[in-house]
Coordinates of C-alpha atoms in Angstrom, one line a residue:
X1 CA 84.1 16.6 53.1
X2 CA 85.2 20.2 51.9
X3 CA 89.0 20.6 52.6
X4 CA 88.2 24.3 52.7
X5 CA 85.9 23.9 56.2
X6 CA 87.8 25.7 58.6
X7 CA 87.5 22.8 61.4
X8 CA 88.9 20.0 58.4
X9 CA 92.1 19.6 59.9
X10 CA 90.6 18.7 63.6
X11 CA 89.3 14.8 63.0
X12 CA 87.4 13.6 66.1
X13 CA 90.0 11.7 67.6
X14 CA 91.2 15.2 68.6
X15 CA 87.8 15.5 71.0
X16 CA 87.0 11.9 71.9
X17 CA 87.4 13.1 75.1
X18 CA 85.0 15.8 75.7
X19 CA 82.1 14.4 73.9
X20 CA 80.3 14.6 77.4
X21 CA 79.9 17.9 76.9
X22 CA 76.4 19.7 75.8
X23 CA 78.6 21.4 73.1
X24 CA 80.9 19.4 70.4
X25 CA 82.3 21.0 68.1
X26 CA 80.7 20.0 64.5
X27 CA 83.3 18.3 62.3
X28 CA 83.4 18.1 58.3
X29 CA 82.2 14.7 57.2
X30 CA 81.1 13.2 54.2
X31 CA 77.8 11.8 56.0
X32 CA 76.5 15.3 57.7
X33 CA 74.6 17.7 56.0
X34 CA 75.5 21.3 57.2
X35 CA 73.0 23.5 56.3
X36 CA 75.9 26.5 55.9
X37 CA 78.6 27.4 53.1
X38 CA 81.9 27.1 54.1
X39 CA 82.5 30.9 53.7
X40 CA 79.7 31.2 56.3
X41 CA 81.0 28.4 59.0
X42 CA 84.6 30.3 58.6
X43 CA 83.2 33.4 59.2
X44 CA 81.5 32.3 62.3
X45 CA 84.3 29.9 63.9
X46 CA 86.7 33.1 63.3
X47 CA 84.5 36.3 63.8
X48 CA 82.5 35.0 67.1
X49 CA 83.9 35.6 70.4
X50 CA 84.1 32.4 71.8
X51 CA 82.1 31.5 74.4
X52 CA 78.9 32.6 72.2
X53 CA 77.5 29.1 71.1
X54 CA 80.0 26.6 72.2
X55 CA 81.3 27.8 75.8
X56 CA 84.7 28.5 77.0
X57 CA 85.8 25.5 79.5
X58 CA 86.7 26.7 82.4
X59 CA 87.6 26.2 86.2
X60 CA 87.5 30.1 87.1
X61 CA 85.4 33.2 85.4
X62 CA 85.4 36.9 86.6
X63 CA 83.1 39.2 84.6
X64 CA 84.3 42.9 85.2
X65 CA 81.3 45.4 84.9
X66 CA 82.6 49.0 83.6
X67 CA 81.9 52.2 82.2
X68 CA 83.9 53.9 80.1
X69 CA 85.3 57.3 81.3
X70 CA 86.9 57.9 78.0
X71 CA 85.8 57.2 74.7
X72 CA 88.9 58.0 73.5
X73 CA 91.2 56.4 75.3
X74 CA 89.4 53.3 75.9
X75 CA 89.2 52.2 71.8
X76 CA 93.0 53.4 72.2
X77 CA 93.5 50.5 74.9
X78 CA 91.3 48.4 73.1
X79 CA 94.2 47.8 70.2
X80 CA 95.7 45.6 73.3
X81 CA 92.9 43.1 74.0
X82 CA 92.3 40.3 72.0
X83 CA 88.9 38.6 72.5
X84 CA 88.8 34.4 72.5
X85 CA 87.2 33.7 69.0
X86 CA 84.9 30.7 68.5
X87 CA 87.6 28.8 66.9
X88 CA 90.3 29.7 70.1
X89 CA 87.6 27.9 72.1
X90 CA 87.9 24.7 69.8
X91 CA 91.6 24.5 69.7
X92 CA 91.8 24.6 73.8
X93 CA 88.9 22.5 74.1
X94 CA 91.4 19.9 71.7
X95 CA 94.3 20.3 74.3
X96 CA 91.9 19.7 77.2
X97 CA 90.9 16.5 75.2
X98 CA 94.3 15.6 74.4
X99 CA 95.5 16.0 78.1
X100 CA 92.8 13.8 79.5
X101 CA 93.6 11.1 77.1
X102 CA 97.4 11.5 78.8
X103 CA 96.2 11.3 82.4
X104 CA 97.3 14.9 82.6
X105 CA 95.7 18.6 83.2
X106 CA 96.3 21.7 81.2
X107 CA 97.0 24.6 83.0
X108 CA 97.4 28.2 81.8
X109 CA 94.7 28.1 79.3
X110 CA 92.9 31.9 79.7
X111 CA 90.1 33.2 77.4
X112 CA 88.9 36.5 76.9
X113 CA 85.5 38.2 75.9
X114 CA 83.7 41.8 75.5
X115 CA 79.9 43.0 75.2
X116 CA 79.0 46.3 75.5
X117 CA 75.5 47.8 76.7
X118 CA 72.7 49.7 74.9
X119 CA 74.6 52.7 76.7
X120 CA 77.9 51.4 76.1
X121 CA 77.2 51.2 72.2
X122 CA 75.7 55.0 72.3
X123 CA 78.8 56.0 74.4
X124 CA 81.2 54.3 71.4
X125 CA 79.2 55.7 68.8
X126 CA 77.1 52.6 67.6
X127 CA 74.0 54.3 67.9
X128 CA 71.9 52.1 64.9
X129 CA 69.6 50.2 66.4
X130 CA 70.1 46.8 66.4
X131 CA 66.6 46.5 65.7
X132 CA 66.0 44.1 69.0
X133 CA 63.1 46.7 70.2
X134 CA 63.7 45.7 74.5
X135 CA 67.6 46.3 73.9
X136 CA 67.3 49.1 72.2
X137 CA 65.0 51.1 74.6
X138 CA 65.8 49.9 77.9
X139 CA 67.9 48.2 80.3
X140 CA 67.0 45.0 82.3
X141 CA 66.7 47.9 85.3
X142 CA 63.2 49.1 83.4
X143 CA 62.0 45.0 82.9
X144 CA 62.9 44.0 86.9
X145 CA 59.0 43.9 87.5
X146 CA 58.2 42.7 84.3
X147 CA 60.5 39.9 85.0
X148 CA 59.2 39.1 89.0
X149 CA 62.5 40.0 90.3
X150 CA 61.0 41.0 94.1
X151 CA 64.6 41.9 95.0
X152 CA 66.4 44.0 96.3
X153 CA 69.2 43.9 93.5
X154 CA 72.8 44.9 94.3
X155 CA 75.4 46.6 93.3
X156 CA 76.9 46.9 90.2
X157 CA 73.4 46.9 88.4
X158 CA 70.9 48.8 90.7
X159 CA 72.6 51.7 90.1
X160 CA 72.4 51.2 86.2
X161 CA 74.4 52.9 83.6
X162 CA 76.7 50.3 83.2
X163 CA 78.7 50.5 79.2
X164 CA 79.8 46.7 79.0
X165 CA 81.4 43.6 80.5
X166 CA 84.8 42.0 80.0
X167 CA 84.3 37.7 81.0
X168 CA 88.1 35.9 81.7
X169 CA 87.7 32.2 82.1
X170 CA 90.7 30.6 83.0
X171 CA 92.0 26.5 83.8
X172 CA 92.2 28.2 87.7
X173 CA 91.2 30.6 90.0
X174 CA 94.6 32.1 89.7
X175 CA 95.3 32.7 86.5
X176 CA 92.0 34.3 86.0
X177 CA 92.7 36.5 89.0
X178 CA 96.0 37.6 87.5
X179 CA 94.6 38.1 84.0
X180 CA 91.8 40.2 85.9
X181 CA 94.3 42.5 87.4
X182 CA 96.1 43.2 83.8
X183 CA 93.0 43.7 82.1
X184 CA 92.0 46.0 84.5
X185 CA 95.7 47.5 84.4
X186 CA 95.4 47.8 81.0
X187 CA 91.7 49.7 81.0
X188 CA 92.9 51.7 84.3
X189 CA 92.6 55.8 82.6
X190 CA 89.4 55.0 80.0
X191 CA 87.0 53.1 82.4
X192 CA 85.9 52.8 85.5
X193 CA 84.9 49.8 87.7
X194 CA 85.4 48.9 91.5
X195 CA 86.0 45.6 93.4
X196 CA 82.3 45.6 94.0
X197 CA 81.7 45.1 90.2
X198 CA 83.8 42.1 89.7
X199 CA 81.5 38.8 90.2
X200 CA 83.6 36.2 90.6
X201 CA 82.2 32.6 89.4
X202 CA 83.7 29.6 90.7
X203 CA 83.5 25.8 89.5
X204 CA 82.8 23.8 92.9
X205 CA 85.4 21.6 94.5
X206 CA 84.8 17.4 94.0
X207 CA 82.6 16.0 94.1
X208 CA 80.1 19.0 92.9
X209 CA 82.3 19.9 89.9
X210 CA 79.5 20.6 87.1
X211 CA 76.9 21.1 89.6
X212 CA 75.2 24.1 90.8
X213 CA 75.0 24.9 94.7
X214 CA 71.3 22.8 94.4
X215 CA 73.1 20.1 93.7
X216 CA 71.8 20.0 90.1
X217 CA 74.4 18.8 87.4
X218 CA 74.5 22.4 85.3
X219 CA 74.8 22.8 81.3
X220 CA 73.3 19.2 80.5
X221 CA 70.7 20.7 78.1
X222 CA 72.2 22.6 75.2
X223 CA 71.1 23.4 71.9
X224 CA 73.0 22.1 68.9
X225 CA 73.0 24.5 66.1
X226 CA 72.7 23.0 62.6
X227 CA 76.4 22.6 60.8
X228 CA 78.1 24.1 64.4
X229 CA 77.4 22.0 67.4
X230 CA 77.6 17.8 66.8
X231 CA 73.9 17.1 68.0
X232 CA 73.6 13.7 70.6
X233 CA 70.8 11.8 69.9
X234 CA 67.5 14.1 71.2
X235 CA 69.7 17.1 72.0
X236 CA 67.2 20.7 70.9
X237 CA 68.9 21.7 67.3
X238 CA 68.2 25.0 66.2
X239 CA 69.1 27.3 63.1
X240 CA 72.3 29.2 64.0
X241 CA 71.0 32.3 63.6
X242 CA 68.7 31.9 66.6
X243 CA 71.5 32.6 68.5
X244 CA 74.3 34.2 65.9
X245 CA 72.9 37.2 64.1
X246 CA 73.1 37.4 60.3
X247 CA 71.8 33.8 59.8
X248 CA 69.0 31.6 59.1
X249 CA 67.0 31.8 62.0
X250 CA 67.5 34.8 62.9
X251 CA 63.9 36.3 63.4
X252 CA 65.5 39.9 61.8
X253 CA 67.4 38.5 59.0
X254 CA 63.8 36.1 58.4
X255 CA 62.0 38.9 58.0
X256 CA 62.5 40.7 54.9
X257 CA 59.7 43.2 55.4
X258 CA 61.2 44.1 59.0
X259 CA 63.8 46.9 58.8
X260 CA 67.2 44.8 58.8
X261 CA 70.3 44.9 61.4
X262 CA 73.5 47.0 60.5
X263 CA 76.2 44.9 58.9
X264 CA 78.4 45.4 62.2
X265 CA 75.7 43.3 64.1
X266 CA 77.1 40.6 62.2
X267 CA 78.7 37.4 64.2
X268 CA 77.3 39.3 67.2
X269 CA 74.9 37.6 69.9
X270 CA 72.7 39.2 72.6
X271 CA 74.4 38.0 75.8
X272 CA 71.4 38.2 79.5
X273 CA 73.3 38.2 83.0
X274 CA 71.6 37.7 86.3
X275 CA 72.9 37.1 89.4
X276 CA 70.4 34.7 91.2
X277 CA 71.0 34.4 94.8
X278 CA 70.2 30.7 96.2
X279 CA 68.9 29.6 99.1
X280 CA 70.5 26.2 99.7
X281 CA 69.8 25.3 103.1
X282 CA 66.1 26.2 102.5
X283 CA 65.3 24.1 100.0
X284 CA 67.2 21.2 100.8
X285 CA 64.9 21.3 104.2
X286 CA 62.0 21.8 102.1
X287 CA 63.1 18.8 100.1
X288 CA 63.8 16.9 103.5
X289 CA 60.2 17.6 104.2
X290 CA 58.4 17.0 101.1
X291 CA 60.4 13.6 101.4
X292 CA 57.9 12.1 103.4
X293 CA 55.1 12.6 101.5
X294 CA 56.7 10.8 98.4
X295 CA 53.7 8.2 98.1
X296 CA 51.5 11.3 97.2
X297 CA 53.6 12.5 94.3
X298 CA 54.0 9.1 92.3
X299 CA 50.5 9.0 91.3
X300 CA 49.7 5.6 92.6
X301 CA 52.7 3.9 91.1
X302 CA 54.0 0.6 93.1
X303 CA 57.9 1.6 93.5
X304 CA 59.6 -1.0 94.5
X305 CA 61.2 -1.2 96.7
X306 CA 59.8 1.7 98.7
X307 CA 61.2 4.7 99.1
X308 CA 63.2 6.1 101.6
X309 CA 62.7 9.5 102.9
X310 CA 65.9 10.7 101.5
X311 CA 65.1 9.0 98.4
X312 CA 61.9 11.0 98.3
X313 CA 63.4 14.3 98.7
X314 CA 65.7 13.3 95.6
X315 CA 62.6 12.5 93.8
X316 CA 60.9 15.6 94.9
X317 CA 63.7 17.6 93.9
X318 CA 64.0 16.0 90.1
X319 CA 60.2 16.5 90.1
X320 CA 61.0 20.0 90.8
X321 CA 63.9 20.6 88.2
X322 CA 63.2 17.7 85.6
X323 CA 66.1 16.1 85.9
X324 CA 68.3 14.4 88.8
X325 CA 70.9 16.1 90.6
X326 CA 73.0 13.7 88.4
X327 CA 70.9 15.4 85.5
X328 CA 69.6 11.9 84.1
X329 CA 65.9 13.3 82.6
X330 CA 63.1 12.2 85.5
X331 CA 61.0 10.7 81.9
X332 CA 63.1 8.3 81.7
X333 CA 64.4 7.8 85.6
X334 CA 60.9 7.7 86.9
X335 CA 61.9 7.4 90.5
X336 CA 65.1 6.6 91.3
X337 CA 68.7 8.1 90.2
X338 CA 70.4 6.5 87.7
X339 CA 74.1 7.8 87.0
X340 CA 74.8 5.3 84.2
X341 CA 71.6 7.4 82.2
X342 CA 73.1 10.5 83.2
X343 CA 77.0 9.5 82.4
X344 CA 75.6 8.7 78.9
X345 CA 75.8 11.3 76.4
X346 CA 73.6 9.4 73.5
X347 CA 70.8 9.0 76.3
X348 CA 70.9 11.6 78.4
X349 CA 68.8 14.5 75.9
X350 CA 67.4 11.5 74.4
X351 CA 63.3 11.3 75.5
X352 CA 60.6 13.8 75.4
X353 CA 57.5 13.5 78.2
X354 CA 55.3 11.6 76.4
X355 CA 53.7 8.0 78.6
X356 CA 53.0 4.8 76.3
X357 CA 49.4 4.6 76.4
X358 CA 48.9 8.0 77.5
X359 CA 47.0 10.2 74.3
X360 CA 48.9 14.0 74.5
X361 CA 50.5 16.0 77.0
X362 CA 50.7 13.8 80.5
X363 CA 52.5 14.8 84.0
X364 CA 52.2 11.4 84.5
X365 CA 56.4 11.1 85.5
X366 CA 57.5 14.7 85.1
X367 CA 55.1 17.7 86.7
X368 CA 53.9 20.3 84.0
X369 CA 55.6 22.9 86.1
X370 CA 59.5 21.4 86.0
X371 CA 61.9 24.0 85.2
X372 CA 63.4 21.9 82.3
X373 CA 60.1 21.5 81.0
X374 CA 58.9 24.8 81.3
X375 CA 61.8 26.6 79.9
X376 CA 62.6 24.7 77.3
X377 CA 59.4 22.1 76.6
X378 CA 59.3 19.3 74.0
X379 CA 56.5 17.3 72.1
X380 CA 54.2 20.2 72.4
X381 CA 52.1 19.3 69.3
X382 CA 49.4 20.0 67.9
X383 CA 49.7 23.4 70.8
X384 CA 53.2 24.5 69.7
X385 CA 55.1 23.7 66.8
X386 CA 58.7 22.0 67.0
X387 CA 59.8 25.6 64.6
X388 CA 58.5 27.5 67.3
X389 CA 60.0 26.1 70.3
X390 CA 63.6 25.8 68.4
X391 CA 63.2 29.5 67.8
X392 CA 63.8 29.6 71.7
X393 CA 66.1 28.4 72.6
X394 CA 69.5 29.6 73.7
X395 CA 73.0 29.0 74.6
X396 CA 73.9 28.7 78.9
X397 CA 77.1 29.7 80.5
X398 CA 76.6 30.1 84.2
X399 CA 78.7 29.1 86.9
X400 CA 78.4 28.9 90.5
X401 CA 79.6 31.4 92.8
X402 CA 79.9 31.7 96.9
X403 CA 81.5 29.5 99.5
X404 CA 79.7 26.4 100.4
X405 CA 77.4 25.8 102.8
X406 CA 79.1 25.7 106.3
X407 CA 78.2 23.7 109.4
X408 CA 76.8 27.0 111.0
X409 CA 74.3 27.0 108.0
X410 CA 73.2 23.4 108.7
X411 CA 73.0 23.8 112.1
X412 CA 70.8 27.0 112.3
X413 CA 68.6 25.7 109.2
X414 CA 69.5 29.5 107.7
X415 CA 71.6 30.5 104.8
X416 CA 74.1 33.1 106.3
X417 CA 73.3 36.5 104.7
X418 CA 76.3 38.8 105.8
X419 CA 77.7 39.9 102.3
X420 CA 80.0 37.3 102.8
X421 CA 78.3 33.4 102.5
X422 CA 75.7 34.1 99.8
X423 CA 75.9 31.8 97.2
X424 CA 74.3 31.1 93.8
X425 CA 74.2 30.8 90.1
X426 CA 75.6 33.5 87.7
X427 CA 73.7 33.0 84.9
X428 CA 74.1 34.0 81.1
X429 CA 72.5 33.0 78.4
X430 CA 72.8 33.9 74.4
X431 CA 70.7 34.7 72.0
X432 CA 69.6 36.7 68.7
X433 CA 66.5 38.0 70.1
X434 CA 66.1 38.7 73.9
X435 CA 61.8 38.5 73.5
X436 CA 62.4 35.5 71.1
X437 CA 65.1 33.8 73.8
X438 CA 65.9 34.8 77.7
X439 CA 62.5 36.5 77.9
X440 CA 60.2 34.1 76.5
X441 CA 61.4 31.4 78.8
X442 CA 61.6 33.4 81.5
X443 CA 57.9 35.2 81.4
X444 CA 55.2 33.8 78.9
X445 CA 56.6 30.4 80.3
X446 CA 58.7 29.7 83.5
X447 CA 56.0 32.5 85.2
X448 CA 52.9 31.9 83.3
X449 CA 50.6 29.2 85.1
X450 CA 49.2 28.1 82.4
X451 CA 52.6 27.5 80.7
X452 CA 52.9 24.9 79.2
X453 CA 50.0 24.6 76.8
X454 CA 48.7 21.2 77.1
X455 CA 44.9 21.5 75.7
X456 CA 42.7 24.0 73.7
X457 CA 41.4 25.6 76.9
X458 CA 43.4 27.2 79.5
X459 CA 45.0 24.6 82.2
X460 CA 46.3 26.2 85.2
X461 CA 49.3 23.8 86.2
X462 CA 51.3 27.0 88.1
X463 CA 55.1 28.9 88.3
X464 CA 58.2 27.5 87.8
X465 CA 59.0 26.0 91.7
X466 CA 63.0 27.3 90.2
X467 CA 62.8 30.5 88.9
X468 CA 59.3 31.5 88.9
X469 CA 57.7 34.0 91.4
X470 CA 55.1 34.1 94.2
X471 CA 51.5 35.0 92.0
X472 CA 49.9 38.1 93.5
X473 CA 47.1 37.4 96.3
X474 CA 43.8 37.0 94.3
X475 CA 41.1 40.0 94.5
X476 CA 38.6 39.1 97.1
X477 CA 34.9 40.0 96.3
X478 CA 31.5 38.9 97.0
X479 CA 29.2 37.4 94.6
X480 CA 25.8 39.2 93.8
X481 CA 24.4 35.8 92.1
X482 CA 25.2 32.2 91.8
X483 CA 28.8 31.1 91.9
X484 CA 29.5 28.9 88.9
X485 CA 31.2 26.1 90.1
X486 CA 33.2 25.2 86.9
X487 CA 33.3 26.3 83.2
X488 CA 33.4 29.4 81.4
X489 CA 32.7 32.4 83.8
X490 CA 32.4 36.2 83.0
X491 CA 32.8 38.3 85.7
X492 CA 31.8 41.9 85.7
X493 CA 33.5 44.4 88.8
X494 CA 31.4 47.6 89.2
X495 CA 33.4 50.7 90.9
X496 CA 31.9 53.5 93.2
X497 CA 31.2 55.8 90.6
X498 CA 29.5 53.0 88.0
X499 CA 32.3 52.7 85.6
X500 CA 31.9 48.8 84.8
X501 CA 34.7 46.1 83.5
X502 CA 34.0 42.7 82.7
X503 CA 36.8 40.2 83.4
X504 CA 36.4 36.6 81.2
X505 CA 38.4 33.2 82.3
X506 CA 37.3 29.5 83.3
X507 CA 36.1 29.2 87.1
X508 CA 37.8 26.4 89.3
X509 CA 36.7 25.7 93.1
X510 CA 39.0 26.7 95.7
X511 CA 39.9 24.0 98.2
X512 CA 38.2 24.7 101.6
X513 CA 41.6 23.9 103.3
X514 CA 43.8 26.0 102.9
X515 CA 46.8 25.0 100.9
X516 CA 50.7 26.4 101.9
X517 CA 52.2 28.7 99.0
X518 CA 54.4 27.5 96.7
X519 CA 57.9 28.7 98.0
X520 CA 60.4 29.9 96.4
X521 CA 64.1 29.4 96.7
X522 CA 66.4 31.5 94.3
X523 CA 66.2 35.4 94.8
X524 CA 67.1 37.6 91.2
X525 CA 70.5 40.3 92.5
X526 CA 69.8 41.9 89.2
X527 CA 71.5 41.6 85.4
X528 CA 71.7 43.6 82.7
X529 CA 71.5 43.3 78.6
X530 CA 74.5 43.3 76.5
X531 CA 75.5 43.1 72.7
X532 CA 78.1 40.8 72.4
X533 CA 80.1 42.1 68.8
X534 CA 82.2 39.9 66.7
X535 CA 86.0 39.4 67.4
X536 CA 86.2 42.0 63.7
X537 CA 84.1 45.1 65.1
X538 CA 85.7 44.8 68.2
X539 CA 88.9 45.8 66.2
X540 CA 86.9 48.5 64.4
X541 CA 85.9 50.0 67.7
X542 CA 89.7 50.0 68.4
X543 CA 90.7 51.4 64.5
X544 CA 92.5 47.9 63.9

């Protein structure tokens, strides 16, 4: 172990009692291979603002959207804010530990962090490219069809323009309303924001603390990068760099024939935002109803003993995320709960989908379409190779945000929508590459139906039932010939004037009853990109 490491002096009876988070700090040890120098670890445990790759720990987070009024003024008032580094994170995340192990709670712990726009970087005078092409030429604005937001967003990001976001996470809502109110103090003559452009995020009371306003435990699934984050046993581990730019993995840095980052993207990240508006009473009475059916979903199995019909609108649910609400994996919890799995953290990332006896890909316990397994798959081989689907993964910090469902809610079967109950997930995720990370798993697979591969020709298997979106209606026409009834069809569609296409795919038979659609339950407010700079440029931008 290298006395020089800049965690050495943390052994891990300092976190013994957080290691049920998805994040653990990596320690130095004699008997772990970190594929990093020590100069590099330093640099990133220092420069990177800290809730990049391990997550600040927090009961409260406000994110204060801005522009800046005045370039001037605004790196002037930056020489007064100090963003959380990496490291910051690690030494609260010891006291939190250390307080548990005492019975007690720490209060007053308040973390800081700043990411500025495409727009935001022009406006500071960053204008090299960062050479991440979708960053660099548009906001998420231009991508909301691309990304089968049906809308309507809100306010602060229909109206685009936005320069950057300031995130305060604090040990309660009231100290990070109070450090919201001095930052904004602070920031009052160089930028300008409104009430209406601070989301506030809120962990939910006991006994949803950690869970999302489905129900869904929240952040079980994290990847470990190599020589940073302690990996559990079958936890994703990925290079650093595919989230931290400047290092191995890094799809830039790995190309040498690509035309490289500046040196001030260094230690920076590419932080996603959305606001996703849920519909809680709505699926939870879709559940309710799918509950019933639950002998149709278990392919035959004998489950014993039966079900109930609650029990089948948990399982239907789990089928529908991956994972219990408790978030033990549905691979290994086949039909039923089990909280001892989920309270596990050597078990819980610990399977893949493969069936004993089963030869490749099966859905034989968890659906094709699951949102864990479509946004972040495993044992994808010989279609996708482990290299590949490291490459995207990313880093998670949402919390919930909105009330809780009231009585009035339940009793009407309708979630309130009066600017005042709506409820849902703010969601961010980090990442080197936004086509490489957030977009990938949100496009080519969490709405591609025939995501995930699982054979050399095309399987339709349909959206992701989470965040997915409704498929377009299919073009109706009328056959001039015989209608192949399986196999490889080529169809060719003739306009008025003669001009001719011919449209190629594999032909399936359409069910002569018709089928409900697929419905959908989470509703995209709108998001926006940001760069997310280390903890050193941000003192450059302020001439520290």
């Amino acid at each position: 172990m290298s006395n020089t490491h800049v965690l050495s002096r943390f052994t891990r009876r300092h976190l013994r009692h957080i290691q049920h988070r998805g994040l653990v700090p990596q320690l130095p040890s004699a008997d772990v291979d970190i594929p990093l120098s020590d100069h590099q670890v330093g640099s990133i445990w220092n420069n990177v603002q800290g809730d990049v790759f391990v997550l600040f720990p927090k009961v409260a987070e406000n994110f204060i959207f801005f522009t800046i009024s005045n370039a001037a003024q605004f790196k002037q008032d930056l020489k007064g804010f100090t963003p959380s580094s990496s490291l910051d994170t690690v030494e609260k995340l010891v006291k939190i530990s250390s307080a548990k192990e005492q019975g007690a709670w720490v209060n007053g712990l308040v973390q800081s962090q700043i990411a500025f726009s495409r727009a935001g970087l022009n406006v500071l005078g960053l204008k090299d490219h960062i050479q991440d092409l979708r960053f660099d030429t548009r906001p998420m604005l231009a991508d909301m069809k691309y990304l089968g937001d049906s809308g309507p967003w809100y306010t602060p990001f229909v109206e685009g323009g936005l320069h950057g976001v300031f995130t305060i996470a604090a040990s309660s809502p009231d100290e990070c309303d109070k450090a919201t109110a001095d930052l904004k103090a602070k920031f009052a003559t160089s930028i300008v924001t409104t009430d209406r452009m601070t989301l506030e995020g809120r962990i939910r009371p006991a006994p949803n603390k950690g869970h999302e306003h489905f129900g869904f435990k929240d952040g079980v699934s994290q990847p470990a990068l190599r020589g940073l984050v302690e990996p559990h046993p079958g936890q994703i581990q990925a290079d650093a760099g595919v989230v931290i730019m400047g290092y191995p993995g890094d799809p830039v840095l790995d190309d040498p024939a690509a035309p490289q980052r500046p040196a001030w993207t260094r230690d920076g990240s590419l932080l996603v935002f959305r606001e996703l508006e849920q519909d809680v009473v709505e699926f939870d009475a879709y559940l309710k109803e799918q509950g019933k059916h639950w002998r149709d979903f278990v392919h035959g199995a004998d489950v014993q003993p039966p079900l109930t019909d609650a029990e089948g609108a948990n399982l239907f649910g789990a089928q529908m995320v991956g994972r219990w609400k408790s978030g033990a994996p549905i691979a290994k919890a086949h039909f039923r709960d089990d909280q001892q799995l989920a309270d596990n953290p050597d078990q819980v990332n610990n399977f893949d989908y493969s069936v004993q006896g089963v030869p490749g890909p099966t859905d034989r316990f968890c659906p094709f379409t699951a949102h864990t397994r479509k946004t972040m798959p495993r044992n994808l081989n010989p279609f996708m190779i482990p290299k590949f689907l490291e490459s995207v993964a990313m880093v998670r910090g949402g919390i919930p945000y909105g009330p809780e469902v009231t009585q009035q809610e339940r009793d009407t079967g309708a979630s309130l929508k009066d600017g005042i109950h709506e409820r849902g997930l703010l969601f961010v995720s980090y990442q080197s590459s936004l086509d490489q990370g957030f977009v990938r798993q949100s496009v080519p697979f969490a709405n591609n139906d025939y995501f995930p591969l699982t054979s050399f020709s095309p399987v339709k298997h349909g959206q992701d039932p989470i965040i997915g979106a409704p498929a377009p209606p299919p073009v109706q026409a009328q056959a001039s010939g015989v209608v192949p009834p399986t196999g490889e069809v080529t169809v060719r569609i003739t306009n008025r004037v003669g001009e001719s296409v011919d449209v190629a795919g594999f032909a399936s038979p359409v069910p002569i009853e018709p089928t409900a659609a697929q419905p959908f339950f989470v509703t995209s407010r709108g998001g926006e990109y940001f760069f997310v700079p280390s903890v050193s440029l941000v003192k450059q931008i302020a001439g520290l």
